[in-house]
Amino acid sequence: MARDIGQMIKELRLRRGWTVRKLAEMIGKTPAYVSLIENKKRQISMPLLEVFANALNVSPAYFLQETKEKPDSTELRRRILEELWSVIERYSSAEDREVFCRMRRIPVVSCTAAGEPIEYEDMFPVGYSDEFVEAPDITDENAFALRIRGDSMEPYLSDGDVVIVCPSWKVKEGKPVVVKTKDGEVTCKMFNKSGDKIVLSAVNPRYPPRVLSTGEVIWVYPVVRAIKNFY
């Protein structure tokens, strides 16, 4: 039977012979707070889960085993992979790192405009492509990559660069995004909001901002990484 995270915390605490008060002191919380977590009366956040894991001397990944709940699981997987990658870089050979990189490849599914918007056909099924980029620390299962065309994002992004897009990540103002409009256009721009409007701005001053209503947009996904070409 699957166990709740609160139940697992309680089991680890009892296994160590600790009282609720002792665990509370170790994580800087009150006994009442710990009791609420253990009895599933309060939701546990990812940062707090890491605090509990450190106090109980286990990996945060321990709490993903046979649990009903996976709070902020995308963020948790990302952090675990970052830790794993740092260990691999420190102790493994170049050949080992190459093998690990092949474990997570992001499909390059099309091009996106960094200039005038281009028409965009429906994407391939998730994970399908003839071209891939390696990104072992990207945990979004729906992540995909697009190749930049145009110069509106110069010098931030150049023609031919590849951007990795994570649909499950939250869009943030002042950050690059890829937007698909109802006209079938896809463009890469800096994202901001003005009331109920979406403002898409180029980095290159030769291109004016574009203002869209939410009804004109099918999706807005964050660009989380760029792979640049220098030659």
Coordinates of N, CA and C in Angstrom, one line a residue:
M1 N 0.8 -1.2 0.0 CA 0.0 0.0 0.0 C 0.9 1.2 0.0
A2 N 0.5 2.2 -0.8 CA 1.3 3.5 -0.9 C 1.2 4.2 0.4
R3 N 2.3 4.9 0.8 CA 2.3 5.6 2.0 C 2.3 7.1 1.7
D4 N 1.8 7.9 2.7 CA 1.8 9.3 2.6 C 3.2 9.8 3.0
I5 N 3.6 11.0 2.5 CA 4.9 11.6 2.9 C 4.9 11.8 4.4
G6 N 3.8 12.3 5.0 CA 3.7 12.5 6.4 C 3.9 11.3 7.2
Q7 N 3.4 10.2 6.7 CA 3.5 8.9 7.4 C 5.0 8.4 7.3
M8 N 5.6 8.7 6.2 CA 7.0 8.3 6.0 C 7.9 9.1 6.9
I9 N 7.6 10.4 7.1 CA 8.4 11.2 8.0 C 8.3 10.7 9.5
K10 N 7.0 10.3 9.8 CA 6.8 9.8 11.2 C 7.5 8.5 11.4
E11 N 7.5 7.6 10.4 CA 8.2 6.3 10.5 C 9.7 6.5 10.7
L12 N 10.3 7.5 9.9 CA 11.7 7.7 10.1 C 12.0 8.3 11.4
R13 N 11.2 9.2 11.9 CA 11.4 9.8 13.2 C 11.3 8.8 14.3
L14 N 10.3 7.9 14.3 CA 10.2 6.9 15.3 C 11.4 5.9 15.2
R15 N 11.8 5.6 14.0 CA 12.9 4.6 13.9 C 14.2 5.1 14.5
R16 N 14.3 6.5 14.6 CA 15.5 7.1 15.2 C 15.2 7.3 16.7
G17 N 14.1 7.0 17.2 CA 13.8 7.2 18.6 C 13.6 8.7 19.0
W18 N 13.2 9.5 18.0 CA 13.0 10.9 18.3 C 11.6 11.2 18.6
T19 N 11.4 12.2 19.5 CA 10.1 12.8 19.8 C 9.8 13.8 18.7
V20 N 8.5 14.2 18.6 CA 8.1 15.2 17.7 C 8.8 16.5 18.0
R21 N 9.0 16.8 19.3 CA 9.7 18.0 19.7 C 11.1 18.0 19.2
K22 N 11.8 16.9 19.3 CA 13.2 16.9 18.8 C 13.3 17.2 17.3
L23 N 12.4 16.5 16.5 CA 12.4 16.7 15.1 C 12.1 18.2 14.8
A24 N 11.1 18.7 15.5 CA 10.7 20.1 15.3 C 11.9 21.1 15.6
E25 N 12.7 20.8 16.6 CA 13.8 21.6 16.9 C 14.9 21.6 15.8
M26 N 15.0 20.4 15.2 CA 16.1 20.2 14.2 C 15.7 20.9 12.9
I27 N 14.4 21.1 12.6 CA 14.0 21.8 11.4 C 13.6 23.2 11.6
G28 N 13.6 23.6 12.9 CA 13.3 25.0 13.2 C 11.8 25.3 13.1
K29 N 11.0 24.3 13.4 CA 9.5 24.5 13.5 C 9.0 24.1 14.8
T30 N 7.7 24.3 15.0 CA 7.1 23.9 16.3 C 6.6 22.5 16.3
P31 N 6.5 21.8 17.4 CA 6.0 20.4 17.5 C 4.6 20.3 16.8
A32 N 3.8 21.3 17.0 CA 2.4 21.3 16.4 C 2.5 21.3 14.9
Y33 N 3.5 22.0 14.3 CA 3.6 22.1 12.9 C 4.0 20.7 12.4
V34 N 5.0 20.0 13.0 CA 5.4 18.7 12.6 C 4.3 17.7 12.7
S35 N 3.5 17.8 13.8 CA 2.4 16.9 14.0 C 1.4 17.1 12.8
L36 N 1.1 18.3 12.4 CA 0.2 18.5 11.3 C 0.7 17.9 10.0
I37 N 2.0 18.0 9.8 CA 2.6 17.4 8.6 C 2.5 15.8 8.7
E38 N 2.8 15.3 9.8 CA 2.8 13.8 10.0 C 1.4 13.3 9.8
N39 N 0.4 14.0 10.2 CA -1.0 13.6 10.2 C -1.7 14.1 8.9
K40 N -1.0 14.6 8.0 CA -1.5 15.0 6.7 C -2.6 16.1 6.9
K41 N -2.4 17.0 7.8 CA -3.3 18.1 8.1 C -2.7 19.4 7.4
R42 N -1.5 19.3 6.9 CA -0.9 20.4 6.3 C -0.1 20.0 5.1
Q43 N -0.2 20.6 4.0 CA 0.6 20.2 2.8 C 2.0 20.6 2.9
I44 N 2.9 19.7 2.4 CA 4.3 20.0 2.6 C 4.9 20.5 1.2
S45 N 5.7 21.6 1.3 CA 6.3 22.2 0.1 C 7.6 21.5 -0.2
M46 N 8.1 21.7 -1.4 CA 9.3 21.1 -1.8 C 10.5 21.6 -0.9
P47 N 10.7 22.9 -0.7 CA 11.8 23.3 0.2 C 11.7 22.7 1.6
L48 N 10.5 22.6 2.1 CA 10.4 22.0 3.5 C 10.6 20.5 3.4
L49 N 10.3 19.8 2.3 CA 10.6 18.4 2.2 C 12.1 18.2 2.3
E50 N 12.8 19.0 1.6 CA 14.3 18.9 1.6 C 14.8 19.1 3.1
V51 N 14.2 20.1 3.8 CA 14.6 20.3 5.2 C 14.4 19.0 6.0
F52 N 13.2 18.4 5.9 CA 12.9 17.2 6.6 C 13.9 16.1 6.2
A53 N 14.2 16.0 4.9 CA 15.1 15.0 4.4 C 16.5 15.1 5.0
N54 N 17.0 16.4 5.1 CA 18.3 16.6 5.6 C 18.4 16.3 7.1
A55 N 17.3 16.6 7.8 CA 17.2 16.3 9.3 C 17.2 14.8 9.5
L56 N 16.5 14.1 8.7 CA 16.3 12.7 8.9 C 17.4 11.9 8.1
N57 N 18.4 12.6 7.5 CA 19.5 12.0 6.9 C 19.1 11.0 5.7
V58 N 18.2 11.4 4.9 CA 17.8 10.7 3.7 C 17.8 11.6 2.5
S59 N 17.7 11.1 1.3 CA 17.6 11.9 0.1 C 16.2 12.3 0.0
P60 N 15.9 13.5 -0.6 CA 14.6 13.9 -0.9 C 13.9 12.8 -1.8
A61 N 14.7 12.1 -2.6 CA 14.1 11.1 -3.5 C 13.5 10.0 -2.7
Y62 N 13.9 9.8 -1.5 CA 13.3 8.7 -0.7 C 11.8 8.8 -0.5
F63 N 11.3 10.1 -0.5 CA 9.9 10.3 -0.3 C 9.1 10.1 -1.6
L64 N 9.8 9.9 -2.7 CA 9.0 9.6 -3.9 C 8.7 8.1 -4.0
Q65 N 9.3 7.3 -3.2 CA 9.1 5.9 -3.3 C 7.7 5.5 -2.7
E66 N 6.9 4.9 -3.5 CA 5.6 4.4 -3.1 C 4.7 5.4 -2.4
T67 N 4.8 6.6 -2.8 CA 4.0 7.6 -2.1 C 2.7 7.9 -2.9
K68 N 1.7 8.3 -2.3 CA 0.5 8.8 -3.0 C 0.6 10.2 -3.5
E69 N 1.3 11.0 -2.8 CA 1.5 12.4 -3.2 C 2.9 12.7 -3.6
K70 N 3.1 13.6 -4.5 CA 4.4 14.0 -5.0 C 4.4 15.5 -5.1
P71 N 4.6 16.2 -4.0 CA 4.5 17.7 -4.1 C 5.6 18.3 -4.9
D72 N 5.2 19.2 -5.9 CA 6.1 19.8 -6.7 C 7.1 18.8 -7.3
S73 N 6.6 17.7 -7.8 CA 7.4 16.6 -8.3 C 8.3 17.0 -9.4
T74 N 7.9 17.9 -10.3 CA 8.8 18.3 -11.4 C 10.0 19.0 -10.8
E75 N 9.8 19.9 -9.9 CA 10.9 20.7 -9.3 C 11.8 19.7 -8.5
L76 N 11.2 18.7 -7.8 CA 12.0 17.8 -7.0 C 12.8 16.9 -8.0
R77 N 12.3 16.4 -9.1 CA 13.1 15.7 -10.0 C 14.2 16.5 -10.6
R78 N 13.9 17.8 -10.9 CA 15.0 18.6 -11.4 C 16.1 18.8 -10.5
R79 N 15.8 19.0 -9.2 CA 16.9 19.2 -8.2 C 17.7 17.9 -8.0
I80 N 17.0 16.8 -8.0 CA 17.7 15.5 -7.8 C 18.6 15.2 -9.0
L81 N 18.1 15.6 -10.2 CA 19.0 15.4 -11.4 C 20.2 16.3 -11.4
E82 N 20.0 17.5 -10.9 CA 21.1 18.5 -10.8 C 22.2 17.9 -9.8
E83 N 21.7 17.4 -8.7 CA 22.6 16.8 -7.8 C 23.4 15.6 -8.4
L84 N 22.6 14.7 -9.1 CA 23.2 13.6 -9.7 C 24.2 14.0 -10.8
W85 N 23.9 15.0 -11.6 CA 24.8 15.5 -12.6 C 26.1 16.0 -12.0
S86 N 26.0 16.7 -10.9 CA 27.2 17.3 -10.3 C 28.1 16.2 -9.8
V87 N 27.5 15.1 -9.3 CA 28.3 13.9 -8.9 C 29.0 13.3 -10.1
I88 N 28.2 13.1 -11.1 CA 28.7 12.5 -12.4 C 29.9 13.3 -12.9
E89 N 29.7 14.6 -12.9 CA 30.8 15.5 -13.5 C 32.1 15.4 -12.6
R90 N 31.9 15.2 -11.3 CA 33.0 15.2 -10.4 C 33.8 13.9 -10.4
Y91 N 33.1 12.8 -10.6 CA 33.7 11.5 -10.4 C 33.8 10.6 -11.6
S92 N 33.2 11.0 -12.7 CA 33.1 10.1 -13.9 C 34.0 10.6 -15.0
S93 N 34.2 9.7 -16.0 CA 35.0 10.0 -17.1 C 34.1 10.7 -18.2
A94 N 34.7 11.2 -19.2 CA 34.0 11.8 -20.3 C 33.0 10.8 -21.0
E95 N 33.4 9.5 -21.1 CA 32.6 8.5 -21.7 C 31.3 8.3 -20.8
D96 N 31.5 8.3 -19.5 CA 30.4 8.1 -18.6 C 29.4 9.2 -18.8
R97 N 29.9 10.4 -18.9 CA 29.0 11.6 -19.0 C 28.3 11.6 -20.3
E98 N 28.9 11.1 -21.3 CA 28.2 11.0 -22.6 C 27.1 10.0 -22.6
V99 N 27.3 8.9 -21.9 CA 26.2 7.9 -21.7 C 25.0 8.5 -20.9
F100 N 25.3 9.3 -19.9 CA 24.3 9.9 -19.1 C 23.5 10.9 -19.9
C101 N 24.2 11.7 -20.7 CA 23.5 12.7 -21.5 C 22.5 12.0 -22.5
R102 N 22.8 10.9 -23.0 CA 21.9 10.2 -23.9 C 20.6 9.7 -23.2
M103 N 20.6 9.7 -21.9 CA 19.4 9.3 -21.1 C 18.3 10.4 -21.3
R104 N 18.6 11.6 -21.6 CA 17.6 12.6 -21.7 C 17.9 13.5 -22.9
R105 N 17.2 13.2 -24.0 CA 17.4 14.0 -25.2 C 16.1 14.8 -25.5
I106 N 16.2 16.0 -25.8 CA 15.1 16.9 -26.1 C 14.9 16.9 -27.6
P107 N 13.7 16.6 -28.2 CA 13.5 16.7 -29.6 C 13.5 18.1 -30.2
V108 N 14.2 18.3 -31.3 CA 14.1 19.6 -32.0 C 13.0 19.4 -33.0
V109 N 11.8 20.1 -32.8 CA 10.6 19.7 -33.6 C 10.4 20.7 -34.7
S110 N 10.9 21.9 -34.7 CA 10.6 22.9 -35.7 C 11.5 24.2 -35.6
C111 N 11.1 25.2 -36.3 CA 11.8 26.5 -36.2 C 10.8 27.5 -35.6
T112 N 11.4 28.5 -34.9 CA 10.6 29.6 -34.4 C 11.2 30.9 -34.8
A113 N 10.4 31.9 -35.1 CA 10.9 33.2 -35.6 C 11.4 34.1 -34.5
A114 N 12.5 34.6 -34.7 CA 13.0 35.8 -34.0 C 13.2 36.9 -34.9
G115 N 12.0 37.3 -35.4 CA 11.9 38.3 -36.5 C 10.5 38.4 -36.8
E116 N 10.1 38.3 -38.1 CA 8.7 38.2 -38.4 C 8.1 36.8 -38.0
P117 N 6.9 36.8 -37.4 CA 6.4 35.4 -37.1 C 6.3 34.5 -38.3
I118 N 6.5 33.2 -38.0 CA 6.4 32.3 -39.1 C 5.2 31.3 -38.8
E119 N 4.7 30.8 -39.9 CA 3.6 29.8 -39.7 C 4.2 28.5 -39.1
Y120 N 3.4 27.8 -38.3 CA 3.9 26.7 -37.6 C 2.9 25.6 -37.7
E121 N 3.3 24.4 -38.2 CA 2.5 23.3 -38.2 C 2.4 22.6 -36.9
D122 N 1.4 21.8 -36.7 CA 1.3 21.0 -35.4 C 2.5 20.2 -35.2
M123 N 2.9 20.2 -33.9 CA 4.1 19.5 -33.5 C 4.0 18.0 -33.6
F124 N 5.2 17.4 -33.7 CA 5.2 15.9 -33.7 C 4.7 15.4 -32.4
P125 N 4.3 14.1 -32.3 CA 4.0 13.6 -30.9 C 5.2 13.8 -30.0
V126 N 4.9 14.0 -28.7 CA 6.0 14.3 -27.7 C 7.1 13.3 -27.8
G127 N 8.3 13.8 -28.0 CA 9.5 12.9 -28.0 C 9.9 12.5 -29.4
Y128 N 9.1 12.8 -30.4 CA 9.4 12.4 -31.8 C 10.2 13.5 -32.5
S129 N 11.3 13.1 -33.2 CA 12.0 14.0 -34.0 C 13.2 13.3 -34.6
D130 N 13.7 13.9 -35.7 CA 14.9 13.4 -36.3 C 16.2 14.0 -35.7
E131 N 16.0 15.1 -34.9 CA 17.1 15.8 -34.3 C 16.9 16.0 -32.8
F132 N 17.9 15.8 -32.0 CA 17.8 16.0 -30.6 C 18.9 16.8 -30.0
V133 N 18.7 17.4 -28.9 CA 19.7 18.1 -28.1 C 19.7 17.4 -26.7
E134 N 20.9 17.4 -26.2 CA 21.1 16.7 -24.9 C 20.9 17.7 -23.7
A135 N 20.0 17.3 -22.8 CA 19.8 18.1 -21.6 C 19.3 17.2 -20.5
P136 N 20.3 16.6 -19.8 CA 20.0 15.6 -18.8 C 19.3 16.1 -17.6
D137 N 19.4 17.4 -17.3 CA 18.8 18.0 -16.1 C 17.4 18.6 -16.4
I138 N 16.9 18.5 -17.6 CA 15.5 19.0 -18.0 C 14.6 17.8 -17.7
T139 N 13.7 18.0 -16.8 CA 12.8 16.9 -16.4 C 11.4 17.0 -16.9
D140 N 11.0 18.1 -17.6 CA 9.7 18.2 -18.2 C 9.5 17.2 -19.3
E141 N 8.6 16.3 -19.1 CA 8.4 15.2 -20.1 C 7.9 15.7 -21.4
N142 N 7.4 16.9 -21.4 CA 6.9 17.5 -22.7 C 7.8 18.5 -23.3
A143 N 9.0 18.6 -22.7 CA 10.0 19.6 -23.2 C 10.3 19.3 -24.7
F144 N 10.5 20.4 -25.4 CA 10.9 20.3 -26.8 C 11.8 21.5 -27.2
A145 N 12.5 21.4 -28.3 CA 13.4 22.4 -28.7 C 13.0 23.0 -30.1
L146 N 13.3 24.2 -30.3 CA 13.0 24.9 -31.5 C 14.3 25.6 -32.0
R147 N 14.5 25.7 -33.3 CA 15.6 26.5 -33.8 C 15.2 27.9 -34.2
I148 N 16.0 28.8 -33.7 CA 15.7 30.3 -33.9 C 16.0 30.7 -35.4
R149 N 15.0 31.4 -36.0 CA 15.2 32.0 -37.3 C 15.0 33.5 -37.2
G150 N 15.9 34.3 -37.7 CA 15.8 35.7 -37.6 C 16.7 36.4 -36.6
D151 N 16.6 37.7 -36.5 CA 17.5 38.5 -35.7 C 16.9 39.4 -34.7
S152 N 15.6 39.2 -34.4 CA 14.9 40.1 -33.5 C 15.3 40.0 -32.1
M153 N 15.9 38.8 -31.7 CA 16.4 38.6 -30.4 C 17.9 38.8 -30.2
E154 N 18.5 39.3 -31.3 CA 20.0 39.6 -31.2 C 20.2 40.7 -30.1
P155 N 21.3 40.7 -29.4 CA 22.3 39.6 -29.3 C 22.0 38.5 -28.3
Y156 N 20.8 38.5 -27.8 CA 20.4 37.5 -26.8 C 20.3 36.1 -27.4
L157 N 19.7 36.1 -28.5 CA 19.6 34.8 -29.3 C 19.8 35.1 -30.7
S158 N 20.6 34.2 -31.4 CA 21.0 34.5 -32.8 C 20.3 33.4 -33.7
D159 N 20.3 33.8 -35.0 CA 19.8 32.9 -36.0 C 20.6 31.6 -35.9
G160 N 19.9 30.5 -35.8 CA 20.5 29.1 -35.8 C 20.6 28.6 -34.4
D161 N 20.5 29.4 -33.3 CA 20.5 28.9 -32.0 C 19.3 28.0 -31.7
V162 N 19.5 27.1 -30.8 CA 18.4 26.2 -30.4 C 17.9 26.6 -29.0
V163 N 16.6 26.7 -28.8 CA 16.1 27.0 -27.5 C 15.3 25.8 -27.0
I164 N 15.4 25.5 -25.7 CA 14.6 24.5 -25.1 C 13.4 25.1 -24.4
V165 N 12.2 24.5 -24.6 CA 11.0 25.0 -24.1 C 10.4 24.0 -23.2
C166 N 9.9 24.4 -22.0 CA 9.3 23.5 -21.0 C 7.9 24.0 -20.7
P167 N 6.9 23.3 -21.3 CA 5.5 23.7 -21.1 C 5.0 23.7 -19.7
S168 N 5.6 22.8 -18.9 CA 5.1 22.7 -17.5 C 5.7 23.8 -16.6
W169 N 6.7 24.5 -17.0 CA 7.3 25.6 -16.2 C 6.4 26.8 -16.3
K170 N 6.5 27.6 -15.2 CA 5.7 28.8 -15.1 C 6.4 30.0 -15.9
V171 N 5.6 30.7 -16.7 CA 6.0 31.8 -17.5 C 6.3 33.0 -16.5
K172 N 7.4 33.7 -16.7 CA 7.8 34.8 -15.9 C 8.0 36.0 -16.7
E173 N 7.5 37.2 -16.2 CA 7.7 38.4 -16.9 C 9.2 38.8 -17.1
G174 N 9.5 39.4 -18.2 CA 10.9 39.8 -18.4 C 11.8 38.6 -18.9
K175 N 11.2 37.5 -19.2 CA 11.9 36.3 -19.6 C 11.5 35.9 -21.0
P176 N 12.3 35.2 -21.7 CA 12.0 34.8 -23.1 C 10.9 33.7 -23.1
V177 N 10.1 33.8 -24.1 CA 9.0 32.8 -24.3 C 8.9 32.4 -25.7
V178 N 8.2 31.3 -26.0 CA 7.7 31.0 -27.4 C 6.2 31.1 -27.3
V179 N 5.6 31.8 -28.3 CA 4.2 32.0 -28.3 C 3.6 31.5 -29.6
K180 N 2.5 30.7 -29.5 CA 1.8 30.3 -30.7 C 0.4 31.1 -30.7
T181 N 0.1 31.7 -31.8 CA -1.1 32.5 -31.9 C -2.2 31.7 -32.7
K182 N -3.4 32.1 -32.6 CA -4.5 31.4 -33.3 C -4.3 31.5 -34.8
D183 N -3.5 32.4 -35.3 CA -3.2 32.4 -36.8 C -2.2 31.4 -37.2
G184 N -1.7 30.6 -36.2 CA -0.8 29.5 -36.5 C 0.7 30.0 -36.5
E185 N 0.9 31.3 -36.1 CA 2.3 31.8 -36.0 C 2.9 31.4 -34.7
V186 N 4.2 31.3 -34.8 CA 5.0 31.0 -33.6 C 6.2 32.0 -33.6
T187 N 6.4 32.6 -32.5 CA 7.5 33.6 -32.4 C 8.2 33.5 -31.0
C188 N 9.4 33.9 -31.0 CA 10.2 33.9 -29.7 C 10.4 35.4 -29.3
K189 N 10.0 35.8 -28.2 CA 10.1 37.2 -27.7 C 10.2 37.2 -26.2
M190 N 10.5 38.4 -25.7 CA 10.5 38.6 -24.2 C 9.0 38.9 -23.8
F191 N 8.7 38.3 -22.7 CA 7.3 38.3 -22.3 C 7.0 39.3 -21.2
N192 N 5.9 40.0 -21.3 CA 5.4 40.9 -20.3 C 3.9 41.0 -20.4
K193 N 3.3 41.5 -19.3 CA 1.8 41.7 -19.4 C 1.5 43.1 -19.1
S194 N 0.4 43.6 -19.7 CA -0.1 44.9 -19.4 C -1.6 44.8 -19.3
G195 N -2.1 44.7 -18.0 CA -3.5 44.4 -17.8 C -3.8 43.0 -18.3
D196 N -4.8 42.9 -19.2 CA -5.2 41.6 -19.7 C -4.5 41.4 -21.1
K197 N -3.5 42.2 -21.4 CA -2.8 42.0 -22.7 C -1.4 41.4 -22.5
I198 N -1.0 40.7 -23.5 CA 0.3 40.1 -23.5 C 1.2 41.0 -24.4
V199 N 2.3 41.4 -23.9 CA 3.3 42.2 -24.6 C 4.5 41.4 -25.0
L200 N 4.8 41.3 -26.3 CA 5.9 40.5 -26.8 C 6.9 41.5 -27.3
S201 N 8.1 41.5 -26.7 CA 9.1 42.5 -27.1 C 10.4 41.8 -27.7
A202 N 10.9 42.4 -28.7 CA 12.2 42.0 -29.2 C 13.3 42.6 -28.4
V203 N 14.5 41.9 -28.5 CA 15.7 42.5 -27.9 C 16.3 43.5 -28.9
N204 N 16.3 43.2 -30.2 CA 16.7 44.0 -31.2 C 15.8 45.3 -31.3
P205 N 16.3 46.5 -31.2 CA 15.5 47.7 -31.2 C 14.8 48.0 -32.5
R206 N 15.2 47.3 -33.6 CA 14.6 47.5 -34.9 C 13.2 46.9 -35.0
Y207 N 12.8 46.1 -34.0 CA 11.5 45.4 -34.1 C 10.6 46.0 -33.0
P208 N 9.5 46.5 -33.3 CA 8.6 47.1 -32.3 C 7.9 46.0 -31.5
P209 N 7.5 46.3 -30.2 CA 6.7 45.4 -29.4 C 5.4 45.0 -30.1
R210 N 4.9 43.8 -29.8 CA 3.7 43.3 -30.3 C 2.7 43.1 -29.1
V211 N 1.5 43.6 -29.2 CA 0.6 43.5 -28.1 C -0.6 42.6 -28.6
L212 N -0.8 41.5 -27.8 CA -1.9 40.5 -28.1 C -2.9 40.4 -27.0
S213 N -4.1 40.1 -27.3 CA -5.1 39.8 -26.3 C -4.9 38.3 -26.0
T214 N -5.3 37.9 -24.8 CA -5.2 36.4 -24.4 C -6.0 35.6 -25.4
G215 N -7.1 36.1 -26.0 CA -7.9 35.4 -26.9 C -7.2 35.1 -28.2
E216 N -6.1 35.8 -28.5 CA -5.4 35.7 -29.8 C -4.2 34.6 -29.6
V217 N -4.1 34.1 -28.4 CA -2.9 33.2 -28.1 C -3.4 31.8 -27.8
I218 N -2.8 30.8 -28.4 CA -3.1 29.4 -28.1 C -2.3 29.0 -26.9
W219 N -1.0 29.3 -26.9 CA -0.1 28.9 -25.8 C 1.1 29.8 -25.7
V220 N 1.6 30.0 -24.4 CA 2.8 30.7 -24.1 C 3.7 29.8 -23.3
Y221 N 4.8 29.4 -23.7 CA 5.7 28.5 -23.0 C 7.1 29.2 -22.7
P222 N 7.7 29.0 -21.6 CA 8.9 29.6 -21.3 C 10.1 29.0 -22.0
V223 N 11.0 29.8 -22.4 CA 12.3 29.3 -23.0 C 13.2 29.2 -21.8
V224 N 13.7 28.0 -21.4 CA 14.5 27.8 -20.2 C 15.9 27.7 -20.5
R225 N 16.3 27.5 -21.8 CA 17.7 27.3 -22.1 C 18.0 27.6 -23.6
A226 N 19.1 28.1 -23.8 CA 19.5 28.4 -25.2 C 20.9 27.6 -25.5
I227 N 20.9 27.0 -26.7 CA 22.2 26.4 -27.1 C 22.7 27.2 -28.3
K228 N 23.8 28.0 -28.0 CA 24.3 28.9 -29.0 C 25.3 28.3 -29.9
N229 N 25.3 28.8 -31.1 CA 26.3 28.5 -32.1 C 27.2 29.7 -32.4
F230 N 28.5 29.5 -32.3 CA 29.4 30.6 -32.5 C 30.1 30.6 -33.9
Y231 N 29.9 29.5 -34.6 CA 30.4 29.4 -36.0 C 29.3 28.8 -36.9

